[in-house]
Amino acid sequence: MSEYVIEMLNITKEFPGIKANDDITLQLRQGEIHALLGENGAGKSTLMSVLFGLYQPDKGIIKKDGKEVKINNPNDANALHIGMVHQHFKLVEVFSVLDNIILGVEPGKLGFLQKQEARKSVIELSERYGLKVDPDARIEDISVGMQQRVEILKMLYRDNDILIFDEPTAVLTPQEIDELMDIMRGFKNEGKSILFITHKLNEIMAVADRCTVLRKGKCIATVDIKSTNKQELSRMMVGRDISFTVDKKESSPGDVVLNVEGLTVASKVHKNNAVKNVSFNVRKGEIVCLAGIEGNGQTEFVMALTGLEKPVKGRIALNGHDITHAPIRKRSQLGMSHIPEDRHKYGLVLDFTLEENFVLQRYWDKQFQNGGFINKKAVRDYSEKLIEQYDVRSGQGPLTIARSMSGGNQQKAIVAREIDKDPDLLVAVQPTRGLDVGAIEYIHRQIVAHRDEGKAVLLVSLELDEVMNVSDRILVMYEGEIVGEFDPQKTNVQELGLFMAGAARKTPSATDESEANNA
């Protein structure tokens, strides 16, 4: 019997203009959590897609339990008990949870679907692993964290014992991340083997047994977690030392850029309002963070702020202009940029090239016009500048189709486009979602530099480290209301957690009164 349940030996995979995997060897032991670490575009997802049968390797072999196997498609992978949770979930939004789980392996008898039997099996699996998923809920109505649990249940329902998680925590709240870590430990205790792609060094140190580091398509090393640390892993990943703290000077807030008064936004999921009578300002030269557990109204608030949804009532002003009902282009022209929460739905046109995506909101500007036609040379030059400045890795440069890029590089492209517009107000929602530590360090520096130029930044983040390190002022949102305002220098993660969970509440005015009384 082989020591390894899976061996990927000397795997090479090329795409036009890029060698995604260059002679990589990866070996997975029975009952271990094996992390796969690397920068955006290092080849991690490609390697796992080869194991799952989505791609065929140009060179190299795959062995399972010591025997060479050929995996031509995901059905072959499932037959070998290999399952995968993809970075961007493969779910049918209008189907129920149950229908998504059994899709492709529907249980039948005499040509009839046996749904009750499947339902019973799914409920048992959900309870056994503490996944708490409602089989009758529709995918479009449940949170991203719940959708991921559905993906996990799909693997368990197919009796997979080699589980691939591709960036599983990129879209989760801190609480959901802790729960997922516990679920993974439970799988390991049952003898299942896990391959875990992530950029987050804290998670690797918390749950992984070993880690394989990739850089620019090559395998740098495989190390035991007990014998390494975050600094060493980050150095192997990006080839240089990384600073884990955000270096910034004190903010000097100026005039009000964004003024929100009594904003109320309806919910699409239930009859209650998702945002209830929210009021606050964001000034020049400050970063205000809207923090909270996902599903407490932040998404709906940002949709109304950026023009993607109409508010029930309230007023939004940008630089003194009432934009409550203004179209999206008008908001952009008045100085608003938006890094959206969902990069695929709202950030990119996936079948456009990278250069077309870079000028989506600016193609009418004089610098990109030539006698009423788009100046293609100007667009190309501009795109090449952003690609180099933000290290957007793409096989064919400006001509790369956005869909073909890694999730992290798609995110970098959006961040580059929105910050380079030099907006008066930057609305940054999860700006570092799915990025590696080197890219996060760079994006944080760009956001702080934008603030230091006298611009306003509204940051919406679920990452408490990001909230504490980048913000000048923190507003906590719970059940659609602002329940507390904090100075990051005078609070801590535990206090924020209490307010985010609804266990404590105070209004900004009450905070000021309390401080005045203490003085």
Coordinates of C-alpha atoms in Angstrom, one line a residue:
M1 CA 0.0 0.0 0.0
S2 CA 1.4 3.4 -1.0
E3 CA 2.1 6.0 1.6
Y4 CA 0.2 8.5 -0.5
V5 CA -3.5 8.5 -1.5
I6 CA -2.8 10.9 -4.3
E7 CA 0.4 11.6 -6.2
M8 CA 0.6 14.2 -8.9
L9 CA 4.0 13.6 -10.5
N10 CA 5.8 16.1 -12.8
I11 CA 2.6 17.8 -13.9
T12 CA 3.0 20.4 -16.7
K13 CA 0.1 22.4 -18.1
E14 CA 0.3 25.3 -20.6
F15 CA -2.2 27.8 -21.9
P16 CA -1.6 30.4 -24.7
G17 CA 1.2 32.7 -23.4
I18 CA 1.6 31.1 -20.0
K19 CA 2.9 27.9 -18.4
A20 CA 0.5 27.5 -15.5
N21 CA 2.1 24.4 -14.1
D22 CA 5.8 23.7 -14.7
D23 CA 6.9 20.2 -13.7
I24 CA 5.0 20.2 -10.3
T25 CA 5.0 17.2 -7.9
L26 CA 2.4 17.1 -5.1
Q27 CA 1.8 14.1 -2.8
L28 CA -1.2 13.8 -0.4
R29 CA -1.2 11.4 2.6
Q30 CA -4.2 9.6 4.0
G31 CA -6.0 11.7 6.7
E32 CA -4.0 14.9 6.3
I33 CA -4.9 18.5 5.5
H34 CA -2.4 19.6 2.9
A35 CA -2.4 23.3 2.0
L36 CA -1.5 24.6 -1.4
L37 CA -0.1 28.1 -1.1
G38 CA 0.9 30.6 -3.8
E39 CA 0.4 34.1 -5.3
N40 CA -2.6 34.9 -7.6
G41 CA -1.9 33.2 -10.8
A42 CA 0.8 30.8 -9.3
G43 CA -1.1 27.8 -10.8
K44 CA -2.9 26.4 -7.7
S45 CA -6.4 26.2 -9.2
T46 CA -5.0 24.9 -12.5
L47 CA -3.2 22.0 -10.7
M48 CA -6.4 21.1 -8.8
S49 CA -8.5 21.3 -12.0
V50 CA -6.1 18.8 -13.5
L51 CA -6.7 16.5 -10.5
F52 CA -10.5 16.9 -10.8
G53 CA -10.5 16.2 -14.6
L54 CA -11.4 19.8 -15.8
Y55 CA -8.0 20.0 -17.6
Q56 CA -5.7 17.4 -19.1
P57 CA -2.0 17.7 -18.2
D58 CA 0.5 18.2 -21.1
K59 CA 3.0 16.1 -19.2
G60 CA 3.1 14.0 -16.0
I61 CA 1.0 11.3 -14.3
I62 CA -1.5 11.0 -11.5
K63 CA -1.5 8.0 -9.1
K64 CA -4.2 7.0 -6.6
D65 CA -3.2 4.6 -3.8
G66 CA 0.0 3.9 -5.8
K67 CA -1.7 3.0 -9.1
E68 CA -1.6 5.3 -12.1
V69 CA -5.1 6.6 -13.1
K70 CA -6.5 8.7 -16.0
I71 CA -8.9 11.4 -15.0
N72 CA -10.6 12.6 -18.2
N73 CA -13.5 14.5 -16.6
P74 CA -15.1 15.2 -13.2
N75 CA -17.2 12.0 -13.5
D76 CA -13.9 10.1 -13.5
A77 CA -12.8 12.1 -10.5
N78 CA -16.0 11.3 -8.6
A79 CA -15.7 7.6 -9.4
L80 CA -12.3 7.8 -7.7
H81 CA -14.0 9.5 -4.7
I82 CA -12.3 12.9 -5.5
G83 CA -14.6 15.9 -4.9
M84 CA -14.0 19.6 -5.3
V85 CA -15.5 22.8 -3.9
H86 CA -14.7 25.5 -6.5
Q87 CA -13.7 29.1 -5.8
H88 CA -16.7 30.3 -7.8
F89 CA -19.5 27.8 -6.8
K90 CA -21.0 25.6 -9.4
L91 CA -24.7 25.9 -8.3
V92 CA -28.0 26.5 -10.2
E93 CA -29.4 29.5 -8.4
V94 CA -33.1 28.9 -9.1
F95 CA -32.9 25.2 -7.9
S96 CA -33.3 24.2 -4.3
V97 CA -30.5 23.0 -2.1
L98 CA -31.6 19.4 -2.4
D99 CA -31.8 19.6 -6.3
N100 CA -28.3 21.0 -6.5
I101 CA -26.9 18.3 -4.3
I102 CA -28.4 15.4 -6.2
L103 CA -27.9 16.9 -9.7
G104 CA -26.1 14.4 -11.9
V105 CA -26.5 11.5 -9.4
E106 CA -30.3 11.5 -9.0
P107 CA -31.6 8.4 -7.1
G108 CA -34.2 6.5 -9.1
K109 CA -36.3 3.3 -9.1
L110 CA -38.0 2.0 -12.2
G111 CA -37.3 5.2 -14.0
F112 CA -38.8 7.4 -11.3
L113 CA -36.9 10.0 -9.1
Q114 CA -36.7 8.9 -5.4
K115 CA -36.4 12.4 -3.9
Q116 CA -37.6 11.6 -0.4
E117 CA -34.8 9.1 0.0
A118 CA -32.3 11.6 -1.2
R119 CA -33.8 14.3 1.1
K120 CA -33.4 12.0 4.1
S121 CA -29.8 11.2 3.2
V122 CA -28.9 14.9 2.8
I123 CA -30.5 15.8 6.2
E124 CA -28.6 13.0 7.9
L125 CA -25.3 14.2 6.3
S126 CA -26.1 17.9 7.2
E127 CA -26.8 17.0 10.9
R128 CA -23.8 14.6 11.2
Y129 CA -21.3 17.2 10.0
G130 CA -23.0 20.2 11.7
L131 CA -23.7 21.9 8.3
K132 CA -27.2 23.1 9.3
V133 CA -28.5 23.4 5.7
D134 CA -32.2 23.7 4.7
P135 CA -32.7 21.3 1.8
D136 CA -35.8 23.2 0.6
A137 CA -34.2 26.6 0.4
R138 CA -33.5 28.1 -3.0
I139 CA -29.8 28.8 -3.7
E140 CA -30.4 32.5 -4.7
D141 CA -32.0 33.1 -1.3
I142 CA -29.2 31.8 1.0
S143 CA -25.9 33.4 2.1
V144 CA -22.6 32.7 0.3
G145 CA -21.5 30.8 3.4
M146 CA -24.5 28.5 3.1
Q147 CA -23.9 28.0 -0.6
Q148 CA -20.5 26.8 0.3
R149 CA -22.0 24.2 2.7
V150 CA -24.2 23.0 -0.2
E151 CA -21.0 22.4 -2.2
I152 CA -19.5 20.5 0.7
L153 CA -22.7 18.4 1.0
K154 CA -22.5 17.6 -2.7
M155 CA -19.1 16.1 -2.1
L156 CA -20.3 14.1 0.9
Y157 CA -23.4 12.9 -0.9
R158 CA -21.1 11.4 -3.6
D159 CA -19.1 9.6 -0.8
N160 CA -15.9 11.5 -1.7
D161 CA -12.9 10.9 0.6
I162 CA -10.4 13.1 -1.2
L163 CA -11.7 16.7 -0.8
I164 CA -10.4 19.7 -2.7
F165 CA -11.2 23.1 -1.3
D166 CA -10.3 26.0 -3.7
E167 CA -10.1 29.3 -1.7
P168 CA -12.9 28.1 0.6
T169 CA -12.7 31.1 3.0
A170 CA -12.5 33.9 0.4
V171 CA -16.2 34.6 0.7
L172 CA -16.8 33.7 4.4
T173 CA -17.3 35.7 7.6
P174 CA -14.8 35.2 10.4
Q175 CA -17.4 33.1 12.3
E176 CA -18.1 30.9 9.2
I177 CA -14.3 30.5 8.7
D178 CA -14.0 29.1 12.3
E179 CA -16.9 26.7 11.6
L180 CA -15.3 25.6 8.3
M181 CA -12.0 24.9 10.1
D182 CA -13.9 22.7 12.6
I183 CA -15.7 20.9 9.7
M184 CA -12.3 20.2 8.0
R185 CA -10.8 18.9 11.3
G186 CA -13.8 16.5 11.6
F187 CA -13.2 15.2 8.0
K188 CA -9.5 14.6 8.9
N189 CA -10.5 12.7 12.0
E190 CA -12.7 10.4 9.9
G191 CA -9.7 9.6 7.7
K192 CA -10.6 11.9 4.7
S193 CA -7.7 13.6 2.9
I194 CA -8.0 17.4 2.2
L195 CA -6.2 19.6 -0.4
F196 CA -6.8 23.2 0.7
I197 CA -6.0 26.1 -1.6
T198 CA -5.7 29.4 0.3
H199 CA -3.8 32.7 0.6
K200 CA -4.5 33.1 4.3
L201 CA -1.4 32.1 6.3
N202 CA -3.3 32.1 9.7
E203 CA -5.6 29.4 8.4
I204 CA -2.7 27.3 7.1
M205 CA -1.0 27.5 10.5
A206 CA -4.3 26.6 12.3
V207 CA -5.4 23.5 10.4
A208 CA -2.8 22.2 7.9
D209 CA -0.3 19.4 8.5
R210 CA 1.9 20.2 5.5
C211 CA 2.0 22.9 2.9
T212 CA 3.2 22.9 -0.8
V213 CA 4.3 26.4 -2.0
L214 CA 4.0 27.4 -5.7
R215 CA 5.5 30.4 -7.3
K216 CA 5.0 31.4 -11.0
G217 CA 3.9 27.9 -11.9
K218 CA 6.8 26.1 -10.2
C219 CA 6.9 24.1 -6.9
I220 CA 9.2 25.9 -4.4
A221 CA 9.0 23.5 -1.5
T222 CA 6.8 21.2 0.6
V223 CA 7.1 21.9 4.4
D224 CA 5.7 20.6 7.7
I225 CA 3.6 23.3 9.3
K226 CA 5.1 22.5 12.8
S227 CA 8.6 23.4 11.5
T228 CA 7.8 26.7 9.8
N229 CA 6.1 30.1 10.4
K230 CA 4.1 32.8 8.6
Q231 CA 7.1 34.9 7.6
E232 CA 8.9 31.9 6.1
L233 CA 5.8 30.8 4.1
S234 CA 5.2 34.3 2.8
R235 CA 8.8 34.7 1.8
M236 CA 8.6 31.4 -0.2
M237 CA 5.4 32.5 -1.8
V238 CA 6.3 35.9 -3.1
G239 CA 10.1 35.8 -2.9
R240 CA 10.5 38.7 -0.5
D241 CA 9.7 39.8 3.1
I242 CA 6.1 40.9 3.6
S243 CA 4.9 43.4 6.2
F244 CA 1.7 42.2 8.0
T245 CA 0.9 45.7 9.4
V246 CA -0.4 48.7 7.5
D247 CA 1.9 51.6 7.7
K248 CA -0.2 54.8 7.8
K249 CA -0.1 58.2 9.5
E250 CA -2.9 59.8 11.4
S251 CA -5.8 60.9 9.3
S252 CA -6.8 64.5 8.9
P253 CA -10.5 64.6 7.9
G254 CA -11.6 67.5 5.8
D255 CA -14.9 68.5 4.2
V256 CA -17.8 66.0 3.9
V257 CA -17.7 64.0 0.6
L258 CA -20.4 61.5 1.3
N259 CA -23.5 62.3 3.3
V260 CA -26.1 59.6 4.0
E261 CA -29.3 60.6 5.8
G262 CA -32.0 58.2 7.0
L263 CA -31.4 55.7 4.2
T264 CA -33.8 52.7 4.2
V265 CA -33.5 49.9 1.6
A266 CA -35.9 47.0 1.1
S267 CA -34.9 43.4 1.4
K268 CA -35.3 40.9 -1.5
V269 CA -35.4 37.9 0.8
H270 CA -38.0 38.9 3.3
K271 CA -40.7 41.6 3.9
N272 CA -38.6 43.6 6.4
N273 CA -36.3 46.4 5.3
A274 CA -32.6 45.3 5.0
V275 CA -31.3 48.8 5.8
K276 CA -33.1 50.9 8.4
N277 CA -32.7 54.6 8.7
V278 CA -28.9 54.7 8.4
S279 CA -27.1 58.1 8.6
F280 CA -23.4 58.9 8.5
N281 CA -20.7 61.0 6.8
V282 CA -17.4 60.2 5.1
R283 CA -14.9 63.1 4.9
K284 CA -11.9 63.9 2.7
G285 CA -8.8 62.2 4.0
E286 CA -10.4 59.4 6.0
I287 CA -11.1 55.7 5.7
V288 CA -14.5 54.8 7.2
C289 CA -15.2 51.1 7.5
L290 CA -18.6 49.5 7.6
A291 CA -18.1 46.3 9.5
G292 CA -20.5 43.5 10.2
I293 CA -21.3 39.8 9.7
E294 CA -22.6 39.1 6.2
G295 CA -26.3 39.4 5.7
N296 CA -26.8 42.4 8.0
G297 CA -27.6 44.9 5.3
Q298 CA -24.2 46.0 4.1
T299 CA -24.8 44.5 0.6
E300 CA -28.1 46.3 0.2
F301 CA -26.7 49.5 1.6
V302 CA -23.9 49.5 -1.0
M303 CA -26.3 48.6 -3.8
A304 CA -28.4 51.7 -3.0
L305 CA -25.3 53.9 -2.5
T306 CA -23.9 52.9 -5.9
G307 CA -27.2 53.0 -7.9
L308 CA -27.7 49.3 -8.3
E309 CA -30.9 49.4 -6.1
K310 CA -33.5 52.1 -5.4
P311 CA -33.9 53.1 -1.7
V312 CA -37.3 53.1 0.0
K313 CA -36.5 56.5 1.6
G314 CA -33.6 58.7 2.7
R315 CA -31.0 60.9 0.9
I316 CA -27.5 60.3 -0.5
A317 CA -25.3 63.3 -1.3
L318 CA -21.9 63.2 -3.0
N319 CA -19.9 66.4 -2.8
G320 CA -23.1 68.3 -2.1
H321 CA -25.0 66.8 -5.1
D322 CA -28.1 64.8 -4.4
I323 CA -27.5 61.4 -6.1
T324 CA -30.3 59.4 -4.3
H325 CA -31.9 58.6 -7.6
A326 CA -29.0 59.4 -10.0
P327 CA -28.0 56.8 -12.7
I328 CA -24.8 54.9 -12.2
R329 CA -22.9 56.8 -14.9
K330 CA -23.8 60.1 -13.2
R331 CA -22.4 58.9 -9.9
S332 CA -19.2 57.8 -11.6
Q333 CA -18.9 61.2 -13.3
L334 CA -19.4 63.0 -10.0
G335 CA -16.4 61.1 -8.5
M336 CA -17.6 57.8 -7.2
S337 CA -15.7 54.5 -7.8
H338 CA -17.0 51.1 -6.7
I339 CA -15.0 47.9 -6.1
P340 CA -18.0 45.5 -5.9
E341 CA -18.6 42.5 -3.6
D342 CA -19.2 40.1 -6.5
R343 CA -16.6 40.5 -9.2
H344 CA -18.3 38.3 -11.7
K345 CA -21.8 39.8 -11.5
Y346 CA -20.9 43.5 -11.1
G347 CA -17.2 43.9 -11.6
L348 CA -16.4 42.5 -15.0
V349 CA -17.8 41.6 -18.4
L350 CA -16.3 38.1 -18.3
D351 CA -16.2 37.6 -22.1
F352 CA -14.6 41.0 -22.8
T353 CA -10.9 41.4 -23.0
L354 CA -8.9 42.9 -20.1
E355 CA -8.4 46.2 -21.9
E356 CA -12.2 46.5 -22.7
N357 CA -12.9 45.9 -19.0
F358 CA -10.4 48.6 -18.0
V359 CA -12.3 51.3 -19.9
L360 CA -15.9 50.2 -19.2
Q361 CA -16.7 53.4 -17.4
R362 CA -14.3 55.7 -19.2
Y363 CA -14.4 54.8 -22.9
W364 CA -16.2 58.1 -23.6
D365 CA -13.4 60.2 -22.0
K366 CA -11.4 62.4 -24.4
Q367 CA -8.2 60.4 -23.8
F368 CA -9.8 57.3 -25.2
Q369 CA -11.7 59.1 -28.1
N370 CA -10.5 59.8 -31.7
G371 CA -13.1 61.7 -33.8
G372 CA -16.0 59.9 -32.1
F373 CA -14.4 56.5 -32.3
I374 CA -12.5 54.6 -29.5
N375 CA -8.8 55.2 -29.8
K376 CA -7.5 51.6 -29.5
K377 CA -3.9 52.6 -29.1
A378 CA -4.7 54.8 -26.1
V379 CA -6.8 52.0 -24.6
R380 CA -3.9 49.5 -25.2
D381 CA -1.3 51.8 -23.7
Y382 CA -3.5 52.6 -20.7
S383 CA -4.2 48.9 -20.1
E384 CA -0.5 47.9 -20.3
K385 CA 0.3 50.6 -17.7
L386 CA -2.3 49.2 -15.2
I387 CA -1.2 45.6 -15.8
E388 CA 2.3 46.5 -15.0
Q389 CA 1.5 48.8 -12.0
Y390 CA -0.9 46.3 -10.3
D391 CA 1.0 43.2 -11.4
V392 CA -2.2 41.8 -13.1
R393 CA -1.0 38.4 -14.5
S394 CA -2.6 37.4 -17.8
G395 CA -1.5 35.1 -20.5
Q396 CA -2.1 37.5 -23.4
G397 CA -1.8 40.9 -21.7
P398 CA -4.5 43.4 -22.6
L399 CA -6.1 40.9 -25.0
T400 CA -6.7 38.2 -22.3
I401 CA -10.3 37.3 -21.9
A402 CA -11.3 38.2 -18.4
R403 CA -13.0 34.8 -17.8
S404 CA -9.7 32.9 -18.3
M405 CA -7.9 34.8 -15.6
S406 CA -7.5 33.6 -12.0
G407 CA -10.0 35.0 -9.4
G408 CA -7.2 37.0 -7.7
N409 CA -6.0 38.6 -10.9
Q410 CA -9.6 39.5 -11.9
Q411 CA -9.8 41.2 -8.5
K412 CA -6.6 43.1 -9.1
A413 CA -7.9 44.3 -12.5
I414 CA -11.0 45.7 -10.9
V415 CA -9.1 47.4 -8.1
A416 CA -6.6 48.9 -10.6
R417 CA -9.5 50.3 -12.8
E418 CA -11.4 51.8 -9.8
I419 CA -8.5 53.4 -8.0
D420 CA -6.9 54.8 -11.2
K421 CA -10.1 56.8 -11.9
D422 CA -8.8 58.9 -8.9
P423 CA -12.3 59.2 -7.4
D424 CA -13.4 61.6 -4.7
L425 CA -15.2 58.6 -3.0
L426 CA -13.9 55.1 -3.3
V427 CA -16.5 52.5 -2.2
A428 CA -14.3 49.4 -1.6
V429 CA -16.3 46.2 -0.8
Q430 CA -14.1 43.3 0.2
P431 CA -11.2 44.8 -1.9
T432 CA -8.7 42.1 -1.0
R433 CA -11.0 39.1 -1.3
G434 CA -9.1 36.2 -2.8
L435 CA -5.8 38.1 -2.9
D436 CA -2.4 36.8 -1.7
V437 CA -0.4 38.5 1.0
G438 CA 1.8 40.4 -1.4
A439 CA -1.2 41.8 -3.3
I440 CA -3.1 42.6 -0.1
E441 CA -0.1 44.6 1.1
Y442 CA 0.0 46.5 -2.2
I443 CA -3.8 47.2 -2.3
H444 CA -3.8 48.4 1.3
R445 CA -0.9 50.8 0.5
Q446 CA -2.9 52.1 -2.5
I447 CA -6.1 52.7 -0.4
V448 CA -4.1 54.6 2.3
A449 CA -2.3 56.6 -0.4
H450 CA -5.7 57.5 -1.9
R451 CA -6.8 58.7 1.5
D452 CA -3.5 60.7 2.0
E453 CA -4.3 62.6 -1.3
G454 CA -7.4 64.0 0.5
K455 CA -9.9 61.5 -0.9
A456 CA -12.7 59.7 1.0
V457 CA -12.8 55.9 1.3
L458 CA -15.8 53.8 2.4
L459 CA -14.4 50.3 3.1
V460 CA -16.8 47.4 3.6
S461 CA -15.0 44.4 5.0
L462 CA -15.6 41.1 6.8
E463 CA -11.9 40.7 7.6
L464 CA -11.4 42.0 11.1
D465 CA -7.6 42.3 10.6
E466 CA -8.3 44.6 7.6
V467 CA -11.0 46.5 9.5
M468 CA -8.6 47.2 12.4
N469 CA -5.5 47.9 10.4
V470 CA -6.8 50.1 7.5
S471 CA -9.7 52.1 9.0
D472 CA -9.6 55.5 10.7
R473 CA -13.2 55.1 11.9
I474 CA -15.4 51.9 12.2
L475 CA -19.2 51.7 12.0
V476 CA -20.7 48.4 12.9
M477 CA -23.9 47.4 11.1
Y478 CA -26.3 44.8 12.7
E479 CA -29.7 43.9 11.3
G480 CA -29.6 46.9 9.0
E481 CA -28.7 49.5 11.6
I482 CA -25.5 51.2 12.7
V483 CA -25.2 49.9 16.3
G484 CA -21.8 51.4 17.2
E485 CA -19.0 53.8 16.1
F486 CA -15.4 53.0 17.1
D487 CA -11.9 54.4 16.9
P488 CA -9.7 51.4 15.9
Q489 CA -7.0 52.7 18.2
K490 CA -9.4 52.4 21.2
T491 CA -11.2 49.1 20.5
N492 CA -10.3 45.5 19.9
V493 CA -11.6 42.5 17.9
Q494 CA -13.5 41.1 20.9
E495 CA -15.5 44.3 21.4
L496 CA -16.2 44.6 17.7
G497 CA -17.3 41.0 17.6
L498 CA -19.9 41.6 20.4
F499 CA -21.5 44.5 18.4
M500 CA -21.3 42.5 15.1
A501 CA -23.2 39.6 16.8
G502 CA -25.8 42.0 18.2
A503 CA -24.8 41.3 21.8
A504 CA -24.1 45.0 22.4
R505 CA -25.4 48.3 21.0
K506 CA -24.7 52.0 21.2
T507 CA -25.4 55.0 19.0
P508 CA -22.6 57.3 17.9
S509 CA -24.1 60.1 20.1
A510 CA -24.3 57.8 23.1
T511 CA -20.6 57.0 22.6
D512 CA -19.7 60.6 22.6
E513 CA -21.9 61.3 25.7
S514 CA -20.2 58.3 27.5
E515 CA -16.7 59.6 26.7
A516 CA -17.7 63.1 27.8
N517 CA -19.0 61.7 31.2
N518 CA -15.9 59.7 31.7
A519 CA -13.8 62.8 31.1

